[in-house]
Coordinates of C-alpha atoms and ligand atoms in Angstrom, one line a residue:
M1 CA 0.0 0.0 0.0
F2 CA 2.8 2.4 0.9
E3 CA 5.1 2.4 -2.1
L4 CA 7.7 4.7 -0.7
N5 CA 11.1 5.6 -2.1
D6 CA 12.4 5.4 1.5
S7 CA 10.4 2.7 3.3
A8 CA 12.1 3.6 6.6
L9 CA 9.9 6.6 6.8
L10 CA 6.9 4.4 7.6
K11 CA 7.2 4.2 11.4
T12 CA 4.7 2.5 13.7
K13 CA 6.3 2.8 17.1
L14 CA 6.5 5.7 19.5
F15 CA 9.4 8.0 19.3
I16 CA 10.7 8.9 22.8
N17 CA 14.1 10.0 23.9
G18 CA 15.5 9.4 20.4
E19 CA 14.4 5.8 20.3
W20 CA 11.6 3.9 18.6
V21 CA 9.7 2.0 21.3
E22 CA 6.6 -0.1 21.8
S23 CA 3.9 1.1 24.2
D24 CA 4.2 0.0 27.9
S25 CA 1.1 -2.1 27.5
G26 CA 2.3 -3.7 24.2
E27 CA -1.0 -2.6 22.7
S28 CA -1.4 -1.0 19.2
F29 CA -4.2 0.6 17.2
P30 CA -5.2 0.6 13.6
V31 CA -4.8 3.6 11.2
H32 CA -7.5 3.6 8.5
S33 CA -7.6 5.0 5.0
P34 CA -10.5 7.4 4.8
A35 CA -10.7 6.6 1.0
T36 CA -11.3 2.9 1.5
N37 CA -11.6 2.3 5.3
Q38 CA -9.0 -0.4 5.0
I39 CA -6.3 -0.6 7.7
L40 CA -3.1 1.0 6.6
A41 CA -0.9 0.2 9.6
T42 CA -1.1 -0.5 13.3
V43 CA 0.7 1.9 15.6
A44 CA 1.9 1.6 19.3
N45 CA -0.8 2.9 21.6
A46 CA 0.7 5.2 24.3
G47 CA -1.0 6.5 27.4
K48 CA 0.0 8.4 30.6
S49 CA 3.2 6.5 31.5
E50 CA 4.9 7.0 28.1
T51 CA 3.7 10.6 28.0
R52 CA 5.2 11.3 31.5
Y53 CA 8.5 9.6 30.4
A54 CA 8.7 11.7 27.2
I55 CA 8.2 14.9 29.3
N56 CA 11.0 13.9 31.7
C57 CA 13.3 13.2 28.7
A58 CA 12.4 16.6 27.2
N59 CA 13.3 18.3 30.4
N60 CA 16.7 16.6 30.4
A61 CA 17.4 17.3 26.8
M62 CA 16.5 21.0 27.1
Q63 CA 19.2 21.7 29.7
L64 CA 21.9 21.6 27.0
W65 CA 19.8 22.7 24.1
Q66 CA 18.9 26.0 25.6
Q67 CA 22.6 26.8 26.0
T68 CA 23.4 26.2 22.4
T69 CA 23.9 29.2 20.1
A70 CA 21.0 30.4 17.9
K71 CA 23.2 29.6 14.9
H72 CA 23.6 26.0 16.0
R73 CA 19.9 25.6 16.4
A74 CA 19.3 27.3 13.1
N75 CA 21.7 25.0 11.3
L76 CA 20.0 21.9 12.7
L77 CA 16.6 23.1 11.8
K78 CA 17.8 23.9 8.3
K79 CA 19.0 20.3 8.0
W80 CA 15.6 19.1 9.0
F81 CA 14.0 21.4 6.4
D82 CA 16.3 20.0 3.7
L83 CA 15.4 16.4 4.6
V84 CA 11.6 17.2 4.7
T85 CA 11.9 18.9 1.3
E86 CA 14.0 16.0 -0.1
H87 CA 11.3 13.5 1.0
T88 CA 8.3 15.5 -0.2
E89 CA 7.0 12.8 -2.4
D90 CA 7.1 10.1 0.3
L91 CA 5.6 12.4 3.0
S92 CA 2.8 13.4 0.5
K93 CA 1.9 9.8 -0.1
I94 CA 1.8 9.0 3.6
L95 CA -0.3 12.2 4.1
T96 CA -2.8 11.3 1.4
L97 CA -3.2 7.7 2.5
E98 CA -3.9 8.4 6.1
Q99 CA -5.7 11.8 5.8
G100 CA -7.4 11.5 2.4
K101 CA -6.5 14.9 0.7
P102 CA -5.7 14.8 -3.0
I103 CA -2.0 14.1 -3.6
L104 CA -1.5 17.6 -5.2
E105 CA -2.8 19.2 -2.0
A106 CA -0.6 16.8 0.1
R107 CA 2.5 18.0 -1.8
A108 CA 1.4 21.6 -1.2
E109 CA 1.0 20.9 2.5
V110 CA 4.5 19.3 2.8
T111 CA 6.0 22.4 1.1
Y112 CA 3.9 24.7 3.4
G113 CA 4.8 22.7 6.5
A114 CA 8.5 22.7 5.6
A115 CA 8.4 26.5 5.1
Y116 CA 7.8 26.9 8.8
I117 CA 10.9 24.9 9.6
E118 CA 13.0 27.1 7.3
W119 CA 11.4 30.3 8.5
F120 CA 12.0 29.6 12.2
A121 CA 15.6 28.4 11.4
E122 CA 16.1 32.0 10.2
E123 CA 14.1 33.5 13.1
A124 CA 16.1 31.7 15.7
K125 CA 18.9 34.2 15.0
R126 CA 16.6 37.1 15.6
M127 CA 15.5 36.4 19.1
Y128 CA 16.6 39.9 20.1
G129 CA 16.3 41.6 23.5
D130 CA 16.3 45.3 24.1
V131 CA 18.4 48.0 25.9
I132 CA 15.7 50.4 27.2
P133 CA 16.6 54.0 28.2
S134 CA 16.5 54.0 31.9
N135 CA 14.8 56.5 34.3
H136 CA 18.0 56.6 36.5
P137 CA 21.4 57.7 35.3
N138 CA 23.2 55.0 37.2
Q139 CA 21.0 52.1 36.0
R140 CA 20.7 50.2 32.8
T141 CA 17.5 48.4 31.7
L142 CA 17.8 45.3 29.6
T143 CA 15.5 42.5 28.3
L144 CA 16.4 39.0 27.2
K145 CA 14.2 36.5 25.5
Q146 CA 14.6 33.0 26.9
P147 CA 13.0 29.6 26.0
V148 CA 9.7 29.2 27.8
G149 CA 10.5 25.6 28.9
V150 CA 9.2 22.1 27.9
V151 CA 6.4 22.4 25.3
A152 CA 3.4 20.1 24.8
A153 CA 1.9 20.2 21.3
I154 CA -1.5 18.6 20.6
T155 CA -2.4 18.7 16.9
P156 CA -5.4 17.7 14.6
W157 CA -5.7 15.4 11.6
N158 CA -6.6 18.0 9.0
F159 CA -3.1 19.2 8.4
P160 CA -1.0 16.5 10.0
I161 CA 2.3 17.9 8.8
A162 CA 1.9 21.7 8.8
M163 CA 0.1 21.9 12.2
I164 CA 3.2 20.1 13.7
T165 CA 5.9 22.1 12.1
R166 CA 4.2 25.4 13.0
K167 CA 4.7 24.5 16.6
V168 CA 7.8 22.4 16.8
A169 CA 10.0 24.6 14.6
P170 CA 9.5 27.8 16.7
A171 CA 9.8 25.8 19.9
L172 CA 13.1 24.2 18.9
A173 CA 14.4 27.6 17.5
A174 CA 13.7 29.3 20.8
G175 CA 15.6 26.6 22.8
C176 CA 12.7 24.5 24.0
A177 CA 12.1 20.7 23.9
V178 CA 8.7 19.4 22.6
V179 CA 6.4 16.4 23.2
I180 CA 3.9 16.0 20.4
K181 CA 0.5 14.3 20.5
P182 CA -0.8 14.0 17.0
A183 CA -4.4 13.0 16.2
E184 CA -5.2 9.3 16.4
A185 CA -6.3 9.4 12.8
T186 CA -3.0 10.6 11.4
P187 CA 0.0 9.5 13.5
L188 CA 2.1 8.3 10.5
C189 CA 2.9 11.8 9.3
A190 CA 4.1 12.9 12.8
L191 CA 6.3 9.8 13.1
A192 CA 7.8 10.3 9.7
L193 CA 8.6 13.9 10.6
A194 CA 10.3 12.7 13.8
E195 CA 12.4 10.2 11.8
L196 CA 13.6 13.0 9.6
A197 CA 14.4 15.2 12.6
S198 CA 16.4 12.4 14.1
R199 CA 18.3 12.0 10.8
A200 CA 19.0 15.7 10.9
G201 CA 20.9 15.1 14.1
L202 CA 18.4 16.5 16.7
P203 CA 19.7 15.5 20.1
K204 CA 17.7 12.7 21.8
G205 CA 14.7 13.7 23.9
L206 CA 14.2 17.1 22.3
L207 CA 11.4 15.9 20.2
S208 CA 9.2 13.0 21.2
V209 CA 6.0 11.7 19.6
V210 CA 3.3 10.0 21.8
V211 CA 0.3 8.7 19.9
G212 CA -2.6 6.8 21.2
T213 CA -6.3 6.2 21.3
N214 CA -6.9 7.7 24.7
A215 CA -6.5 11.4 23.9
A216 CA -8.0 12.5 27.2
E217 CA -5.4 10.5 29.2
I218 CA -2.4 11.8 27.2
G219 CA -3.9 15.3 27.2
Q220 CA -4.4 15.2 30.9
E221 CA -0.7 14.5 31.5
L222 CA 0.4 17.1 29.0
S223 CA -1.8 19.8 30.4
T224 CA -1.2 19.1 34.2
N225 CA 2.4 18.0 34.4
S226 CA 4.3 20.8 36.1
I227 CA 7.4 20.3 34.0
V228 CA 5.5 21.3 30.9
K229 CA 5.6 25.1 30.8
K230 CA 3.7 25.7 27.6
L231 CA 0.8 23.9 25.8
S232 CA 0.2 24.6 22.2
F233 CA -3.1 23.2 20.9
T234 CA -4.7 23.2 17.5
G235 CA -8.2 21.6 17.3
S236 CA -11.8 22.1 18.2
T237 CA -13.1 24.8 20.4
P238 CA -14.7 22.4 23.0
V239 CA -11.4 20.5 23.5
G240 CA -9.5 23.8 23.6
K241 CA -11.7 25.0 26.4
L242 CA -11.1 21.7 28.4
L243 CA -7.4 22.0 28.0
L244 CA -7.4 25.7 29.0
K245 CA -9.1 24.7 32.3
A246 CA -6.7 21.8 32.8
T247 CA -3.6 24.0 32.4
A248 CA -4.9 26.6 35.0
D249 CA -3.6 24.8 38.1
T250 CA 0.0 24.8 36.8
V251 CA -0.4 28.3 35.1
K252 CA 1.1 27.3 31.8
K253 CA 1.6 29.6 28.9
V254 CA -0.9 28.5 26.2
S255 CA -1.5 28.9 22.5
M256 CA -5.0 27.9 21.2
E257 CA -5.7 27.6 17.5
L258 CA -9.4 26.6 17.6
G259 CA -12.4 26.4 15.3
G260 CA -13.6 29.0 12.8
N261 CA -16.8 30.0 11.0
A262 CA -15.4 32.2 8.2
P263 CA -17.6 34.7 6.4
F264 CA -16.9 35.1 2.7
I265 CA -18.5 38.5 1.7
V266 CA -19.0 39.2 -1.9
F267 CA -19.9 42.9 -2.7
E268 CA -21.8 44.0 -5.7
D269 CA -18.7 45.7 -7.3
T270 CA -16.7 42.4 -7.3
D271 CA -15.1 40.6 -10.2
I272 CA -17.4 37.6 -9.8
E273 CA -15.1 35.2 -11.7
L274 CA -12.3 36.0 -9.3
A275 CA -14.6 35.6 -6.3
V276 CA -15.8 32.2 -7.5
E277 CA -12.3 30.9 -8.1
A278 CA -11.3 32.0 -4.6
A279 CA -14.5 30.5 -3.2
M280 CA -13.7 27.1 -4.8
A281 CA -10.1 27.1 -3.3
S282 CA -11.3 28.3 0.1
K283 CA -14.3 26.1 0.5
F284 CA -13.3 22.8 -1.2
R285 CA -9.6 22.5 -0.4
N286 CA -9.2 19.5 1.9
A287 CA -12.9 18.7 1.2
G288 CA -13.8 21.7 3.4
Q289 CA -12.0 20.4 6.4
T290 CA -9.9 23.5 7.2
C291 CA -10.3 25.9 10.0
V292 CA -10.1 28.9 7.7
C293 CA -12.3 27.6 5.0
A294 CA -15.3 29.7 3.9
N295 CA -18.2 28.7 6.1
R296 CA -20.8 31.2 5.1
F297 CA -21.1 32.9 1.7
I298 CA -22.6 36.3 2.2
V299 CA -23.4 37.7 -1.2
H300 CA -25.0 41.0 -2.4
S301 CA -28.5 40.3 -3.5
S302 CA -27.9 41.9 -7.0
I303 CA -25.2 39.3 -7.9
A304 CA -26.3 36.3 -5.8
Q305 CA -27.8 34.4 -8.7
E306 CA -24.8 34.9 -11.0
F307 CA -22.4 34.0 -8.2
T308 CA -24.4 30.9 -7.4
E309 CA -24.6 29.7 -11.0
Q310 CA -20.9 30.2 -11.6
L311 CA -20.1 28.4 -8.3
V312 CA -22.4 25.4 -9.2
A313 CA -20.8 25.2 -12.7
K314 CA -17.3 25.0 -11.1
V315 CA -18.4 22.4 -8.5
K316 CA -19.6 20.2 -11.4
G317 CA -16.0 20.2 -12.6
L318 CA -14.6 18.7 -9.4
K319 CA -13.6 15.1 -9.5
I320 CA -14.3 13.3 -6.2
G321 CA -12.4 10.1 -5.3
N322 CA -9.3 8.5 -3.8
G323 CA -6.8 11.3 -3.4
I324 CA -3.9 9.0 -4.4
E325 CA -5.2 9.1 -8.0
Q326 CA -3.6 12.1 -9.7
D327 CA -6.7 13.6 -11.3
V328 CA -8.9 13.6 -8.2
T329 CA -9.6 17.2 -6.9
I330 CA -11.7 16.4 -3.8
G331 CA -11.0 13.5 -1.5
P332 CA -13.0 11.7 1.2
L333 CA -13.9 13.1 4.7
I334 CA -11.9 11.8 7.6
N335 CA -14.5 9.2 8.8
K336 CA -18.1 8.1 8.6
N337 CA -19.2 10.4 11.4
A338 CA -18.1 13.4 9.4
V339 CA -20.2 12.2 6.4
N340 CA -23.2 11.7 8.7
N341 CA -22.7 15.2 10.1
M342 CA -22.8 16.7 6.6
Q343 CA -26.2 15.1 6.0
V344 CA -27.6 16.3 9.3
L345 CA -26.6 19.9 8.4
V346 CA -28.0 19.7 4.9
D347 CA -31.3 18.2 6.1
D348 CA -31.6 20.9 8.8
A349 CA -31.2 23.6 6.1
L350 CA -33.6 22.0 3.7
A351 CA -36.2 21.6 6.4
A352 CA -36.0 25.3 7.0
N353 CA -36.5 26.0 3.2
A354 CA -32.9 26.4 1.9
T355 CA -32.6 25.5 -1.8
L356 CA -30.3 22.6 -2.8
E357 CA -28.4 23.8 -5.9
I358 CA -26.1 20.7 -6.2
G359 CA -25.0 17.7 -4.1
G360 CA -26.8 17.0 -0.8
T361 CA -26.8 13.2 -0.7
P362 CA -23.9 10.8 0.3
L363 CA -22.2 8.9 -2.5
E364 CA -23.0 5.2 -2.7
Q365 CA -19.4 4.0 -2.8
E366 CA -16.7 2.6 -0.5
G367 CA -15.0 5.3 1.7
N368 CA -16.2 8.4 3.5
Y369 CA -17.3 10.5 0.6
Y370 CA -19.8 13.4 0.7
P371 CA -20.4 15.4 -2.6
P372 CA -19.6 19.1 -2.8
T373 CA -22.9 20.7 -2.0
V374 CA -24.2 24.3 -2.6
L375 CA -27.2 25.6 -0.7
S376 CA -28.9 28.9 -1.4
S377 CA -31.6 30.9 0.4
V378 CA -29.8 30.1 3.7
T379 CA -30.8 32.1 6.8
P380 CA -28.9 32.8 10.1
E381 CA -31.2 30.4 12.0
M382 CA -29.9 27.4 10.1
R383 CA -27.1 25.2 11.6
V384 CA -24.9 25.7 8.5
F385 CA -24.7 29.4 9.4
K386 CA -24.2 29.0 13.2
E387 CA -21.8 26.0 13.2
E388 CA -18.4 25.2 11.8
I389 CA -19.3 22.9 8.9
F390 CA -15.9 21.3 8.4
G391 CA -16.9 19.7 5.2
P392 CA -17.8 20.4 1.5
I393 CA -21.0 22.4 2.0
A394 CA -21.3 26.0 0.7
P395 CA -24.2 27.9 2.2
I396 CA -25.2 31.1 0.4
L397 CA -27.2 33.9 1.9
T398 CA -27.7 37.5 0.7
F399 CA -27.4 41.1 2.0
D400 CA -28.3 44.5 0.7
T401 CA -26.2 47.0 2.7
E402 CA -22.6 47.0 3.9
E403 CA -23.8 47.2 7.6
Q404 CA -25.9 44.1 7.1
A405 CA -23.0 42.2 5.6
I406 CA -20.7 43.1 8.5
S407 CA -23.4 42.3 11.1
L408 CA -24.0 38.9 9.5
A409 CA -20.3 38.2 9.3
N410 CA -19.7 39.0 13.0
A411 CA -22.8 37.1 14.2
T412 CA -20.7 34.2 15.6
D413 CA -18.5 33.5 18.6
A414 CA -15.7 32.3 16.3
G415 CA -13.2 34.8 14.8
L416 CA -10.5 33.1 12.8
A417 CA -10.5 33.9 9.1
S418 CA -12.8 36.1 7.0
Y419 CA -12.8 37.0 3.3
I420 CA -14.1 40.1 1.4
F421 CA -14.4 40.6 -2.3
T422 CA -14.7 44.2 -3.6
Q423 CA -12.9 46.5 -6.0
C424 CA -13.4 49.5 -3.7
Q425 CA -10.3 50.5 -1.7
R426 CA -12.2 52.5 0.9
K427 CA -14.6 49.6 1.5
I428 CA -11.6 47.2 1.9
W429 CA -10.3 49.4 4.8
R430 CA -13.7 50.0 6.4
V431 CA -14.8 46.4 6.3
S432 CA -11.4 44.8 7.2
E433 CA -11.3 47.0 10.3
K434 CA -14.8 46.1 11.4
L435 CA -14.6 42.3 11.0
E436 CA -14.1 40.5 14.3
N437 CA -11.4 38.1 12.9
G438 CA -7.7 37.4 13.3
I439 CA -7.3 37.1 9.5
V440 CA -8.9 39.0 6.6
G441 CA -8.4 37.8 3.0
V442 CA -9.2 40.6 0.5
N443 CA -9.8 39.4 -3.0
E444 CA -8.0 36.2 -2.0
G445 CA -9.1 32.8 -1.0
I446 CA -5.8 31.2 0.3
I447 CA -4.3 33.3 3.0
S448 CA -1.9 31.0 5.0
S449 CA 1.8 31.5 4.8
E450 CA 4.8 31.1 7.2
V451 CA 5.6 34.8 6.9
A452 CA 2.2 35.9 8.2
P453 CA 0.7 35.7 11.7
F454 CA -2.0 33.0 11.8
G455 CA -4.5 33.0 14.7
G456 CA -8.0 33.9 15.8
V457 CA -9.9 36.2 18.1
K458 CA -13.0 35.5 20.2
T459 CA -13.4 31.8 20.8
S460 CA -11.1 31.0 17.9
G461 CA -8.1 31.1 20.1
L462 CA -5.1 32.7 21.7
G463 CA -1.7 33.4 20.2
R464 CA -0.2 33.6 16.7
E465 CA 1.7 31.0 14.7
G466 CA 4.2 31.8 11.9
S467 CA 5.7 35.3 11.1
K468 CA 8.1 37.3 13.2
Y469 CA 5.5 37.1 16.1
G470 CA 5.4 33.2 16.1
L471 CA 8.6 32.8 18.1
D472 CA 7.3 35.0 21.0
D473 CA 4.8 32.3 21.9
Y474 CA 7.7 30.1 22.9
T475 CA 9.8 32.6 24.8
E476 CA 9.6 34.5 28.1
I477 CA 10.9 38.0 28.4
K478 CA 13.4 38.5 31.3
Y479 CA 14.0 42.1 32.5
I480 CA 17.4 42.8 33.9
C481 CA 18.1 45.9 35.9
I482 CA 21.8 46.8 36.3
G483 CA 22.2 49.4 39.0
N484 CA 24.8 51.5 40.6
I485 CA 27.1 51.5 37.5
E486 CA 28.8 54.8 38.5
E487 CA 32.0 54.5 40.4
Ligands
LIG1 P1 -10.2 17.8 18.1 O1 -11.2 16.7 18.2 O2 -10.3 18.9 19.1 O3 -8.8 17.1 18.1 C1 -7.6 17.9 18.1 C2 -6.5 17.1 18.9 O4 -6.9 17.1 20.2 C3 -6.3 15.7 18.4 O5 -5.0 15.4 18.6 C4 -7.2 15.0 19.4 O6 -6.8 13.6 19.6 C5 -6.9 15.8 20.7 N1 -7.9 15.6 21.7 C6 -9.2 15.3 21.6 N2 -9.8 15.2 22.8 C7 -8.9 15.5 23.7 C8 -8.8 15.7 25.1 N3 -9.9 15.5 25.9 N4 -7.7 16.1 25.7 C9 -6.6 16.3 25.0 N5 -6.5 16.1 23.6 C10 -7.7 15.8 23.0 O7 -10.3 18.5 16.7 P2 -10.3 17.8 15.3 O8 -11.7 17.3 15.0 O9 -9.2 16.8 15.2 O10 -9.9 19.0 14.3 C11 -10.8 19.9 13.8 C12 -10.9 21.2 14.6 O11 -9.6 21.8 14.6 C13 -11.8 22.1 13.9 O12 -12.6 22.8 14.8 C14 -10.8 23.1 13.2 O13 -11.3 24.4 13.0 C15 -9.7 23.1 14.2 N6 -8.4 23.6 13.6 C16 -8.0 24.8 13.9 C17 -6.9 25.4 13.3 C18 -6.4 26.7 13.7 O14 -5.2 27.0 13.4 N7 -7.2 27.6 14.3 C19 -6.2 24.6 12.4 C20 -6.7 23.3 12.1 C21 -7.8 22.8 12.7 P3 -7.5 12.4 18.8 O15 -7.8 12.9 17.5 O16 -6.6 11.3 18.9 O17 -8.8 12.2 19.6

C-alpha cells in the first residue's frame, strides 16, 4: 500500500528520547484509509506513563539545548528542512493515504509545512532583546528572550504535517524541547517527521511523539504535568476549552488555535469570476476540512444568482475520489461520522427552506465521501450558518447593505478567518477593520503563509503562529536591571 522511495519513513512505534519504542502495554491501534476504510498500519498505543517519560526526557534534553547558540539551532533546523523537502514525495503519499486529501494538496502541505521549519531556522537568529533608556542615570535596563520551557503540542488530523511544524519549529528555535501528541487518525505523518528530525541530528529527547487512542489521558498528563511550561493546541473549540481549564492549576503559557466560522463576503462591485475561483479554493480545499475555509457565503443580492450559477458550474467540474489518484480534486472526509454530520446539516437547512443547488446526498461508494454541495436561500437560523461545517457544503445567503454584511459576518463567537471581495479600496479598509477576525483575506481565498501571523480572536483562540510574532509564543521576556554602575 505504501510504495515509498524510502520505506524507513513508515514508522509504527512511539518516538521517545531518540528511540523507537513499543507502548508500555504492548498494545497497538489501527490507522485507517479514509478513502477505503482499509487498515493502513497498526501503531503503538501510548498512554499516561509514556507521556510522562517523554516529558521527563524533554526536560533533560532541554538543559543543554537551551545553552546552544542560535546559529547552532538554526543550522540543525535547516538540515531538518532540507530532509523534509528531499522527502516531499514520500511524505505526501503518507499524508494522502492516512488523511485523504488529493496528492497535489498533500504536496502543497508538505511544502507549506517545511516552510515553517525554514522560517524559524532563520528567526532563531533574531530572538533579540532590548536595551531600554533607563529612568535613572546609574541604572541600565535590559531585556532578554529566553525559552519558555518544555512544550506540549497537541495537533489535529486535517493538516497532519503543517500543524506540527508550525509549533515544533519555533519551539526548537527558541531553545525548548517538545512532546507532540498528533491525532489518532493521522499518526504516521508525525512519526515520519520525527524520523527526519532524528536523521538531521536532533539530540535525543528534544522531540518525542506519543500517539494513542486515549487522547484525554495523554492530554491530561500534558496539560497538568508541572514540567510542561507551555501547551500549544490546534483543534476544536470544546477540547481547547477543556485544556485551558486543565492548564490553569500549573499556570502554563498557552496557544490555542481553535475552530472558525469564516464569512466570505462578496460585494456588488466584485469581479465575480475571481470571487468564484477563490470560493472554490477556500471552500473545497481538503474537502472543506480546514479551520479557515469559507463557512458562510454572504453575497450581495444583486449578484447572488450569478455567483451561485458560476459556483455550481465549477463544482460540477470537481472530481471526487481517492486522493492518491492524480486527477482527483476532492477526496473523502476523515470518517463516517463526518459524512453523517454533513447530511444532518444539509437536512436541517432543507427543512428550513434552503434550496439545494447541487450535491446533498452521500455517495454510494466505499470510503467516506460526501459530494460538494451548494445551498442557497440560507438564513442565520440554520445550523450551517451557526456552526463550523468542516466539510464540503457551501451555504449562500444574501445582503443589501454594507452594515448588514458586517453584522451577519460578525454574528458568531468564532473569529478566525474572513474574506471580502470588492474593488473599492475604501470599502476594503472600512470592512477589514470592522470584521471580528484574526485574519482577513481581501480578493484572495488562500491566506496561510509562514511569513504571516496565523490565529484567531473571540473563541477561535489565543496566540499567533508563523511570522516574526510566532517565536514570541515560545519565549519569556526577562527584564534585567543593572544598578549602581557609577564608580
Ligand atoms: P479535536 O477533536 O479537538 O482534536 C484535536 C486534537 O486534540 C487531536 O490530537 C485529538 O486527539 C486531541 N484531543 C481530543 N480530545 C482531547 C482531550 N480530551 N484532551 C486532549 N486532547 C484531546 O479536533 P479535530 O476534529 O481533530 O480537528 C478539527 C478542529 O480543529 C476544527 O474545529 C478546526 O477548525 C480546528 N483547527 C483549527 C486550526 C487553527 O489554526 N485555528 C487549524 C486546524 C484545525 P484524537 O484525534 O486522537 O482524539
